[in-house]
């Protein structure tokens, strides 16, 4: 019954997005007197987790000041970090808990929202069993919340079905690193990037999605290092690339296999290292035998000579590094793409040393910490496996329950939505996730949500997914609670509270614990000191696991400006760089080479849909845009989705810069304006995905998953394009969905 | 911060506009940025460049000001126009060789980058150079900044016979070349010009 209440237009009008441009009370008030305090904390957005100081006055965040002492970013920020303070005292902020009524949403007392939610969850559990209830979490919230949400699902409700929005982000990389190295973390501290002689950046729009990494790459370049960029688009870091490999979307694996072919063919394998520290090399070596650069060129569109050069540069130094992101991971062979890239560095011995390693760039704010402690479908805290009897026994002991009470592995994020659509899952409780914008095939997602018998959401703004909810709890922004996050480099950092949640909003962790109490499970969720107590339990729960936090305390983090896990004891310094001396995390201490096999993407081009569509981010927006589409200066910087296409392709279809174009895939269509640029392959178009509704890029994407990681294939769909007229209701769409009137 | 210099390296710029966002946070020009970041030619390139006031030794803007409203401080920083004097005539806007000053309609005042002298005078770096994630804008001791760069800092600019010397340095590559960049230049074609990776239907009319 979770249909969108009332009219969507009314929801947009009431709850936004409305762009906010000025600090609380306006600039004049802001200038009246200095802030009461500066709070040292970290940005609420991407995996860089830059240090930042928030200006606080009258219990409101009113501005920022760089935090130059924090070693990772030394005061540097991107525009999202600079303007994030505008989300705090925002006019769209949810100040009360909401329940669906006959005419939209009505504010209700907290107790009423809790009672209703608990009653509905108990009724549905009674009628259909616990697995008919699913929980969605997210990786933008502190680790303590991710931990307590996982515990709530498993022993608060008793469902196996919990997963999180990191399923759209880090799982291909995580799976590949677990398979090869036995651990899921970036291998090196970021300072190593500046010390490499060669850096291969594959499928990462680093400058826009991890902006602070740019300075590390430029330092490497200033030292005379070489930058190789693999991307179907020239992204801003390409301006200083020494070698640009414009790979056809969906063919990264062919490129990496050919590079390995060259490394083997030209005797650049570090045989001594491979023999001493790895297994399964022969199989991987043989798998590349037929992958000549000439064969790969025909598939990828990258010249054979450039494939050879890239391989020679990596094979010709002992200081090569690789970094990759969603560009190679958002594929139905995302795991294999990562494995094939790792293989290049492992075969050349470029691992586990200063300036040598291969690592993923984690995308979400707590994309690393959020995947370590138990909101993943198959995982328990400390990166333990929910199917391993020993791991289950340990966590059951920490939680004080019988091991038999713990459910098994559940469905992944997209599979949960599929099961809702099939009617197998009847209730959903979601926090920190906006699947209407971020999951593939968004028309399907909306249909599924409308079938739910109960849908509860915790959020600080009414995100487009919450439009479908029966009850919405007003939750907390990152700056309204405290806890830890783990940055892209594996550094556990402290988020400090700057202000109290306004109105009747409250800490998400508190809401979860109150709900557990209403479900009769309160004794397992006793945390009188809030997230601090949760962290102390998490330390113990992670002890002896892969992601061992036992030696990390909030005090240590503050004192040492972050601690790298694994950190098994209080006197352990933390682990900045993994695999030093060839020590890997598998039981045999070795790295396990993994073979890969070429196969085409899940939504292939054909005569009806001949053009490749790929999606991604822009610098001024974050994920589904729930926050950044409400921050005026960030909206103005990139107000609405555009279609990037090459002039050759545009010319074939009579499209000029600024023309309206209908983009159609096997799922749906969108009409957006063309941005004709020579910086994208002529067989590929690009749309950023931060927007909802009629122009959401994810209306077009498909639900094909990687069989192991279950990540959707966002990075390659088949489409067709045609020039068309501007939508008649474009002004209304702009105002509703982007909070932007078209006048910059 | 005595002894520090301001450096602009356009080749490092990634167009993120963190500097623009940060500049607009200043209490003296609330919500307005005094920095420009532009695509040079977006249809043909992703290259962007930031522009701050270059703070000339002999500021043309001050020389042409009929109201004597533009002053250079002892720190070498050329200030925005003095509010009681500025008549918003735009002489400075037209005369500046770098195109920096703007007359703001609402306060009827020429405003421009003042290198955050309020921050530098209390030991802080200018806001834009502090936040810039690519350090295309940077501020620090000359030894430190130059040591880490392969580029050459320049602060003399010829405009015809007019030589302008500035407080701000621009980093230039050792050798400059004119580039026409197209993604197609980096892609593969078979000897007969065909591209097997490309589906013919892509270009069907």
Tab-separated table of C-alpha atoms in Angstrom, chain A residues 21 23 27-31 55 62-66 68 73-79 82-83 85-86 206-208 211-216 218-219 221-223 231-240 244-246 248 294 297-304 306 605-611 619 633-634 637 644 646-649 652-653 657 675-683, chain B residues 1 9-32 37-50 106 119 123-139 145-152 171 179-190 194-205:
chain	number	residue	atom	x	y	z
A	21	UNK	CA	22.016	29.798	-0.617
A	23	UNK	CA	23.680	30.606	6.232
A	27	UNK	CA	24.576	36.810	5.417
A	28	UNK	CA	23.898	39.874	7.542
A	29	UNK	CA	23.127	37.827	10.615
A	30	UNK	CA	26.113	35.594	9.888
A	31	UNK	CA	28.388	38.645	9.935
A	55	UNK	CA	31.441	27.014	12.392
A	62	UNK	CA	26.676	28.384	9.922
A	63	UNK	CA	29.846	27.987	7.876
A	64	UNK	CA	33.207	26.270	7.517
A	65	UNK	CA	36.895	26.881	8.050
A	66	UNK	CA	39.630	24.729	6.490
A	68	UNK	CA	44.935	22.544	7.654
A	73	UNK	CA	43.714	16.959	2.819
A	74	UNK	CA	45.639	19.713	4.669
A	75	UNK	CA	42.713	22.120	4.366
A	76	UNK	CA	41.867	21.243	0.772
A	77	UNK	CA	38.188	20.716	-0.062
A	78	UNK	CA	35.949	20.458	-3.088
A	79	UNK	CA	32.862	22.666	-3.566
A	82	UNK	CA	32.800	24.048	1.232
A	83	UNK	CA	29.017	24.364	0.898
A	85	UNK	CA	27.091	23.509	5.878
A	86	UNK	CA	24.039	24.804	3.964
A	206	UNK	CA	39.111	11.201	-9.970
A	207	UNK	CA	38.984	14.976	-10.280
A	208	UNK	CA	35.211	15.115	-9.867
A	211	UNK	CA	38.883	15.594	-5.948
A	212	UNK	CA	41.556	15.584	-3.252
A	213	UNK	CA	43.278	12.625	-4.932
A	214	UNK	CA	44.174	15.031	-7.756
A	215	UNK	CA	46.875	16.748	-5.696
A	216	UNK	CA	48.527	13.360	-5.013
A	218	UNK	CA	49.880	15.978	-9.638
A	219	UNK	CA	52.691	15.549	-7.097
A	221	UNK	CA	53.557	14.074	-12.147
A	222	UNK	CA	55.787	16.891	-10.853
A	223	UNK	CA	58.345	14.249	-9.833
A	231	UNK	CA	38.165	6.002	-19.510
A	232	UNK	CA	35.662	6.383	-22.359
A	233	UNK	CA	35.638	10.088	-21.545
A	234	UNK	CA	38.397	12.608	-21.108
A	235	UNK	CA	37.742	13.546	-17.506
A	236	UNK	CA	39.572	16.528	-15.984
A	237	UNK	CA	42.609	14.500	-14.826
A	238	UNK	CA	43.163	13.462	-18.433
A	239	UNK	CA	44.506	16.947	-19.148
A	240	UNK	CA	47.818	15.849	-17.630
A	244	UNK	CA	45.034	8.115	-22.517
A	245	UNK	CA	43.282	4.850	-23.330
A	246	UNK	CA	39.677	5.661	-24.326
A	248	UNK	CA	34.849	1.208	-25.071
A	294	UNK	CA	45.691	-6.390	-31.718
A	297	UNK	CA	42.182	-3.190	-29.989
A	298	UNK	CA	39.331	-4.544	-32.085
A	299	UNK	CA	37.148	-4.839	-28.974
A	300	UNK	CA	38.223	-1.821	-26.959
A	301	UNK	CA	39.052	0.730	-29.630
A	302	UNK	CA	42.411	1.412	-27.977
A	303	UNK	CA	45.424	1.301	-30.320
A	304	UNK	CA	47.634	-1.789	-29.829
A	306	UNK	CA	49.237	2.231	-26.556
A	605	UNK	CA	23.917	-2.987	-28.421
A	606	UNK	CA	22.045	-4.049	-31.554
A	607	UNK	CA	20.479	-2.359	-34.541
A	608	UNK	CA	17.581	-1.057	-32.438
A	609	UNK	CA	19.782	0.251	-29.614
A	610	UNK	CA	23.153	0.875	-31.255
A	611	UNK	CA	24.755	3.399	-28.887
A	619	UNK	CA	31.741	17.289	-9.026
A	633	UNK	CA	25.567	27.019	-5.191
A	634	UNK	CA	25.990	23.310	-6.004
A	637	UNK	CA	27.104	24.639	-10.788
A	644	UNK	CA	27.324	14.304	-23.299
A	646	UNK	CA	30.691	13.563	-29.497
A	647	UNK	CA	30.162	15.953	-32.449
A	648	UNK	CA	30.534	13.044	-34.899
A	649	UNK	CA	27.669	11.192	-33.264
A	652	UNK	CA	24.733	11.870	-37.586
A	653	UNK	CA	21.530	12.639	-35.744
A	657	UNK	CA	24.782	21.706	-28.591
A	675	UNK	CA	26.217	18.849	-24.508
A	676	UNK	CA	28.261	18.244	-27.644
A	677	UNK	CA	31.903	17.693	-26.727
A	678	UNK	CA	34.940	16.090	-28.348
A	679	UNK	CA	35.893	14.554	-25.012
A	680	UNK	CA	33.771	11.393	-25.222
A	681	UNK	CA	33.990	8.420	-27.575
A	682	UNK	CA	31.724	8.805	-30.604
A	683	UNK	CA	29.959	5.493	-29.896
B	1	UNK	CA	52.046	35.676	6.185
B	9	UNK	CA	49.073	26.854	-12.353
B	10	UNK	CA	46.251	26.604	-14.900
B	11	UNK	CA	47.452	23.181	-16.073
B	12	UNK	CA	46.580	21.730	-12.670
B	13	UNK	CA	43.021	23.096	-12.646
B	14	UNK	CA	40.249	20.491	-12.699
B	15	UNK	CA	37.414	22.993	-12.907
B	16	UNK	CA	35.805	21.882	-9.654
B	17	UNK	CA	35.107	25.445	-8.500
B	18	UNK	CA	36.001	24.775	-4.869
B	19	UNK	CA	37.813	28.145	-4.977
B	20	UNK	CA	34.686	29.911	-6.230
B	21	UNK	CA	32.593	28.277	-3.505
B	22	UNK	CA	35.110	29.129	-0.794
B	23	UNK	CA	35.648	32.712	-1.977
B	24	UNK	CA	31.924	33.368	-1.774
B	25	UNK	CA	32.004	32.557	1.947
B	26	UNK	CA	33.968	35.715	2.786
B	27	UNK	CA	32.194	38.100	5.167
B	28	UNK	CA	33.154	41.116	3.052
B	29	UNK	CA	31.471	39.933	-0.160
B	30	UNK	CA	28.914	37.451	1.105
B	31	UNK	CA	27.746	34.942	-1.438
B	32	UNK	CA	29.774	36.587	-4.224
B	37	UNK	CA	36.962	29.569	-13.319
B	38	UNK	CA	36.247	29.027	-16.979
B	39	UNK	CA	36.321	26.271	-19.500
B	40	UNK	CA	38.660	27.459	-22.226
B	41	UNK	CA	36.541	25.730	-24.882
B	42	UNK	CA	34.330	23.007	-23.430
B	43	UNK	CA	33.260	21.608	-26.770
B	44	UNK	CA	36.847	20.798	-27.605
B	45	UNK	CA	38.544	20.202	-24.275
B	46	UNK	CA	38.064	19.619	-20.559
B	47	UNK	CA	40.715	22.259	-19.833
B	48	UNK	CA	39.728	24.928	-17.322
B	49	UNK	CA	41.612	27.852	-15.843
B	50	UNK	CA	41.180	29.870	-12.655
B	106	UNK	CA	23.894	46.599	-6.083
B	119	UNK	CA	43.323	36.068	6.476
B	123	UNK	CA	48.678	33.940	9.559
B	124	UNK	CA	46.120	32.131	7.418
B	125	UNK	CA	46.416	31.337	3.728
B	126	UNK	CA	43.963	32.876	1.240
B	127	UNK	CA	40.781	30.823	1.178
B	128	UNK	CA	40.975	29.703	-2.480
B	129	UNK	CA	44.586	28.512	-2.242
B	130	UNK	CA	43.804	26.699	0.999
B	131	UNK	CA	40.916	24.651	-0.348
B	132	UNK	CA	42.055	24.114	-3.968
B	133	UNK	CA	42.192	20.302	-4.255
B	134	UNK	CA	44.556	20.320	-7.223
B	135	UNK	CA	46.705	23.187	-5.854
B	136	UNK	CA	46.283	25.001	-9.150
B	137	UNK	CA	46.017	27.902	-6.731
B	138	UNK	CA	48.675	27.707	-4.057
B	139	UNK	CA	50.165	30.012	-1.452
B	145	UNK	CA	56.247	25.669	-3.658
B	146	UNK	CA	58.876	25.861	-6.409
B	147	UNK	CA	60.766	22.829	-5.145
B	148	UNK	CA	57.786	20.579	-5.789
B	149	UNK	CA	57.006	21.844	-9.276
B	150	UNK	CA	58.371	21.068	-12.709
B	151	UNK	CA	56.827	24.263	-14.073
B	152	UNK	CA	58.405	27.719	-14.209
B	171	UNK	CA	53.253	28.602	-13.611
B	179	UNK	CA	47.065	21.282	-28.992
B	180	UNK	CA	43.922	20.300	-30.815
B	181	UNK	CA	42.623	17.435	-28.755
B	182	UNK	CA	39.981	14.953	-29.846
B	183	UNK	CA	39.200	11.669	-28.156
B	184	UNK	CA	39.322	10.101	-31.636
B	185	UNK	CA	43.048	10.849	-31.822
B	186	UNK	CA	43.556	8.259	-29.090
B	187	UNK	CA	41.375	5.558	-30.632
B	188	UNK	CA	42.231	2.724	-32.915
B	189	UNK	CA	41.294	2.251	-36.579
B	190	UNK	CA	42.309	-0.654	-38.747
B	194	UNK	CA	37.391	0.617	-40.215
B	195	UNK	CA	36.669	0.301	-36.515
B	196	UNK	CA	35.490	-3.208	-35.637
B	197	UNK	CA	34.560	-2.102	-32.106
B	198	UNK	CA	32.012	0.277	-33.569
B	199	UNK	CA	28.547	-1.012	-34.456
B	200	UNK	CA	27.647	0.236	-37.924
B	201	UNK	CA	24.107	0.951	-36.785
B	202	UNK	CA	25.442	3.597	-34.436
B	203	UNK	CA	25.733	5.862	-37.415
B	204	UNK	CA	22.626	4.782	-39.295
B	205	UNK	CA	20.524	7.744	-40.288
